[in-house]
C-alpha atoms as a printed R data frame, in Angstrom:
    type eleno elety resid chain resno       x       y       z
1   ATOM     1    CA   MET     A     1  12.932  -5.206  -6.891
2   ATOM     2    CA   LYS     A     2  11.856  -2.722  -4.239
3   ATOM     3    CA   LYS     A     3  12.811   0.934  -4.569
4   ATOM     4    CA   ILE     A     4  12.157   3.967  -2.406
5   ATOM     5    CA   ASP     A     5   8.738   5.502  -3.052
6   ATOM     6    CA   MET     A     6   9.854   9.126  -2.991
7   ATOM     7    CA   LEU     A     7   6.307  10.512  -3.141
8   ATOM     8    CA   THR     A     8   5.600   9.447   0.444
9   ATOM     9    CA   PRO     A     9   8.474  11.328   2.168
10  ATOM    10    CA   ILE     A    10   8.140  14.221  -0.286
11  ATOM    11    CA   GLY     A    11   4.439  14.563   0.512
12  ATOM    12    CA   ILE     A    12   5.082  14.512   4.269
13  ATOM    13    CA   LEU     A    13   7.874  17.084   3.906
14  ATOM    14    CA   ILE     A    14   5.640  19.344   1.795
15  ATOM    15    CA   GLY     A    15   2.906  19.198   4.431
16  ATOM    16    CA   ILE     A    16   5.314  19.966   7.266
17  ATOM    17    CA   SER     A    17   6.939  22.738   5.222
18  ATOM    18    CA   MET     A    18   3.602  24.421   4.588
19  ATOM    19    CA   VAL     A    19   2.813  24.400   8.313
20  ATOM    20    CA   VAL     A    20   6.273  25.737   9.207
21  ATOM    21    CA   PHE     A    21   6.035  28.375   6.486
22  ATOM    22    CA   GLY     A    22   2.641  29.515   7.722
23  ATOM    23    CA   VAL     A    23   3.869  29.785  11.311
24  ATOM    24    CA   ILE     A    24   7.180  31.526  10.563
25  ATOM    25    CA   SER     A    25   5.689  33.933   8.006
26  ATOM    26    CA   SER     A    26   3.222  35.112  10.632
27  ATOM    27    CA   GLY     A    27   5.260  35.027  13.821
28  ATOM    28    CA   GLY     A    28   8.906  34.460  12.906
29  ATOM    29    CA   MET     A    29  11.097  31.942  14.710
30  ATOM    30    CA   SER     A    30   9.595  32.897  18.053
31  ATOM    31    CA   GLY     A    31   6.198  31.935  16.672
32  ATOM    32    CA   PHE     A    32   7.595  28.612  15.480
33  ATOM    33    CA   LEU     A    33   9.081  27.841  18.895
34  ATOM    34    CA   ALA     A    34   5.678  28.536  20.448
35  ATOM    35    CA   PHE     A    35   4.340  25.503  18.551
36  ATOM    36    CA   ILE     A    36   6.790  23.151  20.229
37  ATOM    37    CA   ASP     A    37   5.430  21.767  23.501
38  ATOM    38    CA   VAL     A    38   6.738  18.451  24.801
39  ATOM    39    CA   PRO     A    39   3.819  17.656  27.173
40  ATOM    40    CA   SER     A    40   1.337  18.123  24.317
41  ATOM    41    CA   ILE     A    41   3.347  15.815  22.062
42  ATOM    42    CA   LEU     A    42   3.571  13.168  24.786
43  ATOM    43    CA   ILE     A    43  -0.169  13.294  25.490
44  ATOM    44    CA   VAL     A    44  -1.035  12.643  21.833
45  ATOM    45    CA   LEU     A    45   1.679  10.089  21.005
46  ATOM    46    CA   GLY     A    46   1.387   8.297  24.340
47  ATOM    47    CA   GLY     A    47  -2.394   8.241  24.150
48  ATOM    48    CA   VAL     A    48  -2.391   6.881  20.587
49  ATOM    49    CA   PHE     A    49   0.134   4.194  21.520
50  ATOM    50    CA   GLY     A    50  -1.883   3.223  24.573
51  ATOM    51    CA   THR     A    51  -5.121   2.848  22.631
52  ATOM    52    CA   LEU     A    52  -3.317   0.814  19.967
53  ATOM    53    CA   CYS     A    53  -2.086  -1.510  22.722
54  ATOM    54    CA   VAL     A    54  -5.674  -1.980  23.848
55  ATOM    55    CA   SER     A    55  -6.969  -2.446  20.287
56  ATOM    56    CA   PHE     A    56  -4.413  -4.877  18.855
57  ATOM    57    CA   PRO     A    57  -2.443  -7.903  20.066
58  ATOM    58    CA   LEU     A    58   1.279  -7.533  20.716
59  ATOM    59    CA   LYS     A    59   2.180  -9.791  17.787
60  ATOM    60    CA   GLN     A    60   0.395  -7.467  15.374
61  ATOM    61    CA   LEU     A    61   1.769  -4.276  16.943
62  ATOM    62    CA   LYS     A    62   5.317  -5.551  16.527
63  ATOM    63    CA   ASN     A    63   4.759  -5.509  12.766
64  ATOM    64    CA   MET     A    64   3.536  -1.896  12.645
65  ATOM    65    CA   GLY     A    65   6.949  -0.555  11.677
66  ATOM    66    CA   ARG     A    66   7.406  -3.176   8.975
67  ATOM    67    CA   VAL     A    67   3.932  -2.481   7.603
68  ATOM    68    CA   GLY     A    68   4.480   1.285   7.613
69  ATOM    69    CA   LYS     A    69   7.786   0.809   5.813
70  ATOM    70    CA   GLN     A    70   5.866  -0.502   2.794
71  ATOM    71    CA   ALA     A    71   4.439   2.998   2.241
72  ATOM    72    CA   PHE     A    72   7.997   4.238   1.653
73  ATOM    73    CA   GLN     A    73   8.890   1.443  -0.769
74  ATOM    74    CA   SER     A    74   7.892   0.917  -4.375
75  ATOM    75    CA   LYS     A    75   7.904  -2.561  -5.859
76  ATOM    76    CA   GLU     A    76   7.986  -2.608  -9.629
77  ATOM    77    CA   ILE     A    77   5.088  -4.744 -10.890
78  ATOM    78    CA   ASN     A    78   4.844  -4.314 -14.654
79  ATOM    79    CA   VAL     A    79   1.621  -5.730 -16.108
80  ATOM    80    CA   GLU     A    80   3.098  -5.611 -19.627
81  ATOM    81    CA   GLU     A    81   6.006  -7.829 -18.538
82  ATOM    82    CA   ILE     A    82   3.579 -10.325 -17.002
83  ATOM    83    CA   VAL     A    83   1.609 -10.424 -20.256
84  ATOM    84    CA   GLY     A    84   4.841 -11.013 -22.199
85  ATOM    85    CA   THR     A    85   5.845 -13.798 -19.805
86  ATOM    86    CA   PHE     A    86   2.584 -15.689 -20.279
87  ATOM    87    CA   VAL     A    87   2.665 -15.197 -24.056
88  ATOM    88    CA   HIS     A    88   6.134 -16.784 -24.089
89  ATOM    89    CA   LEU     A    89   5.039 -19.611 -21.803
90  ATOM    90    CA   SER     A    90   1.916 -20.330 -23.864
91  ATOM    91    CA   GLU     A    91   4.003 -20.566 -27.044
92  ATOM    92    CA   LYS     A    92   6.396 -22.996 -25.360
93  ATOM    93    CA   ALA     A    93   3.549 -25.045 -23.838
94  ATOM    94    CA   ARG     A    94   1.779 -25.452 -27.196
95  ATOM    95    CA   ARG     A    95   5.027 -26.354 -28.908
96  ATOM    96    CA   GLU     A    96   6.595 -28.674 -26.309
97  ATOM    97    CA   GLY     A    97   3.828 -29.406 -23.788
98  ATOM    98    CA   LEU     A    98   3.077 -28.155 -20.280
99  ATOM    99    CA   LEU     A    99   5.839 -30.253 -18.711
100 ATOM   100    CA   SER     A   100   8.419 -28.197 -20.619
101 ATOM   101    CA   LEU     A   101   7.502 -25.193 -18.459
102 ATOM   102    CA   GLU     A   102   9.293 -26.701 -15.449
103 ATOM   103    CA   ALA     A   103  12.560 -25.496 -16.974
104 ATOM   104    CA   GLU     A   104  11.200 -21.940 -17.047
105 ATOM   105    CA   LEU     A   105  10.342 -21.809 -13.338
106 ATOM   106    CA   GLU     A   106  13.910 -21.013 -12.276
107 ATOM   107    CA   GLN     A   107  13.761 -17.757 -14.234
108 ATOM   108    CA   ILE     A   108  10.528 -16.626 -12.534
109 ATOM   109    CA   ASP     A   109  10.839 -14.737  -9.244
110 ATOM   110    CA   ASP     A   110   7.150 -14.319  -8.417
111 ATOM   111    CA   SER     A   111   6.043 -17.146  -6.091
112 ATOM   112    CA   PHE     A   112   2.390 -16.638  -7.068
113 ATOM   113    CA   VAL     A   113   3.204 -17.168 -10.757
114 ATOM   114    CA   LYS     A   114   5.264 -20.258  -9.901
115 ATOM   115    CA   LYS     A   115   2.462 -21.747  -7.839
116 ATOM   116    CA   GLY     A   116  -0.037 -21.232 -10.648
117 ATOM   117    CA   ILE     A   117   2.226 -22.746 -13.286
118 ATOM   118    CA   LEU     A   118   2.948 -25.774 -11.091
119 ATOM   119    CA   LEU     A   119  -0.780 -26.335 -10.654
120 ATOM   120    CA   ALA     A   120  -1.212 -26.161 -14.427
121 ATOM   121    CA   ILE     A   121   1.664 -28.583 -14.994
122 ATOM   122    CA   ASP     A   122   0.132 -31.014 -12.484
123 ATOM   123    CA   GLY     A   123  -3.064 -31.061 -14.539
124 ATOM   124    CA   VAL     A   124  -5.313 -29.456 -11.939
125 ATOM   125    CA   GLU     A   125  -8.705 -28.454 -13.349
126 ATOM   126    CA   PRO     A   126  -9.093 -24.739 -14.258
127 ATOM   127    CA   GLU     A   127 -11.907 -24.229 -11.738
128 ATOM   128    CA   MET     A   128  -9.762 -25.698  -8.975
129 ATOM   129    CA   ILE     A   129  -6.752 -23.581 -10.001
130 ATOM   130    CA   ARG     A   130  -8.861 -20.438  -9.877
131 ATOM   131    CA   GLU     A   131 -10.314 -21.424  -6.499
132 ATOM   132    CA   LEU     A   132  -6.909 -22.109  -4.959
133 ATOM   133    CA   LEU     A   133  -5.284 -18.944  -6.277
134 ATOM   134    CA   GLU     A   134  -8.232 -16.748  -5.348
135 ATOM   135    CA   ALA     A   135  -8.121 -18.205  -1.836
136 ATOM   136    CA   GLU     A   136  -4.509 -17.046  -1.626
137 ATOM   137    CA   ILE     A   137  -5.546 -13.614  -2.909
138 ATOM   138    CA   ALA     A   138  -8.198 -13.419  -0.177
139 ATOM   139    CA   ALA     A   139  -5.580 -14.340   2.434
140 ATOM   140    CA   VAL     A   140  -3.217 -11.623   1.165
141 ATOM   141    CA   GLU     A   141  -6.016  -9.057   1.200
142 ATOM   142    CA   GLU     A   142  -6.975  -9.985   4.760
143 ATOM   143    CA   ARG     A   143  -3.355  -9.861   5.960
144 ATOM   144    CA   HIS     A   144  -2.798  -6.441   4.386
145 ATOM   145    CA   ALA     A   145  -6.077  -5.142   5.804
146 ATOM   146    CA   ARG     A   146  -5.006  -6.155   9.330
147 ATOM   147    CA   GLY     A   147  -1.707  -4.337   8.979
148 ATOM   148    CA   ARG     A   148  -3.313  -1.257   7.461
149 ATOM   149    CA   SER     A   149  -5.963  -1.103  10.196
150 ATOM   150    CA   MET     A   150  -3.327  -0.084  12.769
151 ATOM   151    CA   PHE     A   151  -2.641   3.135  10.870
152 ATOM   152    CA   GLU     A   152  -6.335   3.708  10.207
153 ATOM   153    CA   LYS     A   153  -7.092   3.387  13.927
154 ATOM   154    CA   ALA     A   154  -4.135   5.595  14.843
155 ATOM   155    CA   GLY     A   155  -5.544   8.201  12.448
156 ATOM   156    CA   ASP     A   156  -8.885   7.976  14.240
157 ATOM   157    CA   TYR     A   157  -7.384   8.090  17.734
158 ATOM   158    CA   ALA     A   158  -4.929  10.987  17.231
159 ATOM   159    CA   PRO     A   159  -7.540  13.808  16.936
160 ATOM   160    CA   ALA     A   160  -9.470  12.331  19.865
161 ATOM   161    CA   TRP     A   161  -6.361  12.424  22.043
162 ATOM   162    CA   GLY     A   162  -5.765  15.958  20.839
163 ATOM   163    CA   MET     A   163  -9.177  16.889  22.223
164 ATOM   164    CA   ILE     A   164  -8.439  15.039  25.482
165 ATOM   165    CA   GLY     A   165  -5.246  17.074  25.818
166 ATOM   166    CA   THR     A   166  -7.223  20.226  25.140
167 ATOM   167    CA   LEU     A   167  -9.642  19.379  27.953
168 ATOM   168    CA   VAL     A   168  -6.725  18.696  30.303
169 ATOM   169    CA   GLY     A   169  -5.184  22.051  29.458
170 ATOM   170    CA   LEU     A   170  -8.469  23.907  29.899
171 ATOM   171    CA   VAL     A   171  -9.109  22.330  33.290
172 ATOM   172    CA   LEU     A   172  -5.591  23.250  34.464
173 ATOM   173    CA   MET     A   173  -6.009  26.773  33.113
174 ATOM   174    CA   LEU     A   174  -9.345  27.325  34.831
175 ATOM   175    CA   LYS     A   175  -7.951  26.045  38.131
176 ATOM   176    CA   SER     A   176  -5.013  28.448  37.978
177 ATOM   177    CA   LEU     A   177  -6.693  31.702  36.936
178 ATOM   178    CA   ASN     A   178  -5.270  33.338  40.067
179 ATOM   179    CA   THR     A   179  -1.737  32.378  38.936
180 ATOM   180    CA   PRO     A   180  -1.016  34.330  35.731
181 ATOM   181    CA   SER     A   181   2.384  32.683  35.205
182 ATOM   182    CA   SER     A   182   0.777  29.254  34.678
183 ATOM   183    CA   LEU     A   183  -1.846  30.390  32.183
184 ATOM   184    CA   GLY     A   184   0.546  30.341  29.222
185 ATOM   185    CA   PRO     A   185   1.813  26.722  29.607
186 ATOM   186    CA   ASN     A   186  -1.676  25.427  30.334
187 ATOM   187    CA   MET     A   187  -3.101  27.251  27.321
188 ATOM   188    CA   ALA     A   188  -0.339  25.747  25.172
189 ATOM   189    CA   ILE     A   189  -1.362  22.260  26.243
190 ATOM   190    CA   ALA     A   190  -5.002  23.105  25.603
191 ATOM   191    CA   LEU     A   191  -4.429  24.250  22.023
192 ATOM   192    CA   LEU     A   192  -1.352  22.408  20.816
193 ATOM   193    CA   THR     A   193  -2.593  18.905  21.599
194 ATOM   194    CA   THR     A   194  -5.485  19.438  19.179
195 ATOM   195    CA   PHE     A   195  -2.994  20.751  16.625
196 ATOM   196    CA   TYR     A   196  -0.656  17.760  17.028
197 ATOM   197    CA   GLY     A   197  -3.515  15.263  16.903
198 ATOM   198    CA   ALA     A   198  -4.925  16.717  13.682
199 ATOM   199    CA   LEU     A   199  -1.465  16.994  12.098
200 ATOM   200    CA   LEU     A   200  -0.463  13.402  12.886
201 ATOM   201    CA   SER     A   201  -3.790  12.044  11.684
202 ATOM   202    CA   ASN     A   202  -4.017  13.981   8.413
203 ATOM   203    CA   LEU     A   203  -0.359  14.093   7.409
204 ATOM   204    CA   PHE     A   204   0.955  10.752   8.654
205 ATOM   205    CA   PHE     A   205  -1.410   8.013   9.837
206 ATOM   206    CA   GLN     A   206  -4.325   8.384   7.389
207 ATOM   207    CA   PRO     A   207  -2.158   9.085   4.295
208 ATOM   208    CA   ILE     A   208   0.021   6.049   5.020
209 ATOM   209    CA   ALA     A   209  -3.106   3.898   5.407
210 ATOM   210    CA   ALA     A   210  -4.364   5.222   2.063
211 ATOM   211    CA   LYS     A   211  -1.014   4.528   0.382
212 ATOM   212    CA   LEU     A   212  -0.996   0.965   1.746
213 ATOM   213    CA   ALA     A   213  -4.562   0.429   0.516
214 ATOM   214    CA   GLY     A   214  -3.562   1.567  -2.970
215 ATOM   215    CA   LYS     A   215  -0.573  -0.770  -3.037
216 ATOM   216    CA   THR     A   216  -2.745  -3.680  -1.933
217 ATOM   217    CA   GLU     A   217  -5.316  -2.921  -4.616
218 ATOM   218    CA   HIS     A   218  -2.649  -2.899  -7.311
219 ATOM   219    CA   GLU     A   219  -1.056  -6.123  -6.050
220 ATOM   220    CA   LEU     A   220  -4.401  -7.934  -6.051
221 ATOM   221    CA   PHE     A   221  -5.134  -6.623  -9.552
222 ATOM   222    CA   VAL     A   222  -1.827  -8.054 -10.794
223 ATOM   223    CA   LYS     A   223  -2.604 -11.403  -9.176
224 ATOM   224    CA   GLU     A   224  -5.936 -11.500 -11.026
225 ATOM   225    CA   VAL     A   225  -4.008 -10.989 -14.275
226 ATOM   226    CA   ILE     A   226  -1.738 -13.881 -13.320
227 ATOM   227    CA   ILE     A   227  -4.736 -16.148 -12.659
228 ATOM   228    CA   GLU     A   228  -6.090 -15.458 -16.140
229 ATOM   229    CA   GLY     A   229  -2.672 -16.216 -17.608
230 ATOM   230    CA   VAL     A   230  -2.395 -19.510 -15.730
231 ATOM   231    CA   ILE     A   231  -5.892 -20.565 -16.809
232 ATOM   232    CA   GLY     A   232  -4.933 -19.803 -20.405
233 ATOM   233    CA   LEU     A   233  -1.818 -21.954 -20.067
234 ATOM   234    CA   GLN     A   234  -3.703 -24.861 -18.554
235 ATOM   235    CA   ALA     A   235  -6.328 -24.699 -21.312
236 ATOM   236    CA   GLY     A   236  -3.666 -24.706 -24.015
237 ATOM   237    CA   GLN     A   237  -4.858 -21.410 -25.469
238 ATOM   238    CA   ASN     A   238  -3.093 -19.871 -28.449
239 ATOM   239    CA   SER     A   239  -0.452 -17.286 -27.517
240 ATOM   240    CA   ARG     A   240  -2.234 -14.615 -29.581
241 ATOM   241    CA   PHE     A   241  -5.457 -15.289 -27.679
242 ATOM   242    CA   VAL     A   242  -3.609 -15.162 -24.343
243 ATOM   243    CA   GLN     A   243  -2.014 -11.870 -25.320
244 ATOM   244    CA   ALA     A   244  -5.338 -10.378 -26.439
245 ATOM   245    CA   LYS     A   245  -7.054 -11.532 -23.240
246 ATOM   246    CA   LEU     A   246  -4.380 -10.212 -20.896
247 ATOM   247    CA   LYS     A   247  -3.825  -6.934 -22.742
248 ATOM   248    CA   VAL     A   248  -7.214  -5.711 -21.516
249 ATOM   249    CA   PHE     A   249  -5.638  -5.482 -18.049
250 ATOM   250    CA   ALA     A   250  -2.926  -3.106 -19.270
251 ATOM   251    CA   PRO     A   251  -3.329   0.656 -18.640
252 ATOM   252    CA   VAL     A   252  -5.601   2.380 -21.164
253 ATOM   253    CA   GLU     A   253  -2.856   4.800 -22.206
254 ATOM   254    CA   LYS     A   254  -0.488   1.898 -22.906
255 ATOM   255    CA   ARG     A   255  -3.097   0.064 -25.001
256 ATOM   256    CA   LYS     A   256  -3.872   3.173 -27.040
257 ATOM   257    CA   LEU     A   257  -0.163   3.709 -27.719
258 ATOM   258    CA   GLU     A   258   0.272   0.099 -28.875
259 ATOM   259    CA   GLU     A   259  -2.820   0.300 -31.093
260 ATOM   260    CA   LYS     A   260  -1.520   3.503 -32.647
261 ATOM   261    CA   SER     A   261   1.862   1.849 -33.312
262 ATOM   262    CA   GLU     A   262   0.142  -1.136 -34.939
263 ATOM   263    CA   HIS     A   263  -1.878   1.145 -37.220
264 ATOM   264    CA   VAL     A   264   1.310   2.964 -38.237
265 ATOM   265    CA   ARG     A   265   3.039  -0.337 -39.076
266 ATOM   266    CA   GLU     A   266   0.047  -1.524 -41.077
267 ATOM   267    CA   ALA     A   267  -0.017   1.751 -43.039
């Protein structure tokens, strides 16, 4: 079940708050208003969007919002629950045979787990099961990398467009030195576009790309755990052996806590 990943919006709000605090504490509300310049914002956002249109096909760009939404969602993937599931399935398989696991499939939501179990039930060789499931992992990794690359590129393009806006503002300023009234707006464009480009890159685009990369890494790690569980099922391994093998994938802190509890029970 997907929940809201509160760290992402909280982190963005903290970053924006620090900038606003720094501006207001130095120049008050008038100083804050001086940092709002619509032409500068349009140069950076429009330039980034334009370069993304050149860099990526329309079909991929349409998914940018959906991909970015993943950074604000948290899907609970509990490795300990997966270990428990495969321990239960291995006990049932050894007791009643692999075919008995078909009745368990309705209670499993993860399509990757279902696919692996079906391959095991069909008697596919372990090497072939691993090859098929790892091919799917590679496809998932490639798909996620394509989606993430849009935010990575946007993070690269935003500062560059900030500099382009700065050059535009400087050229306009130098051409209007005899008109004092135009120096202020042109200077604002010259400086604020660099500010907006750096802010968007370092507080929005690059952090979201990093968050997406972390989520992908964790998802692929969980799928590797599932592959080991499926191979154990297909080989008819003892449930204790399956549990011991899969527990090495659990977080170190969790394993230490369980080991401590076992020592206490033995004492």
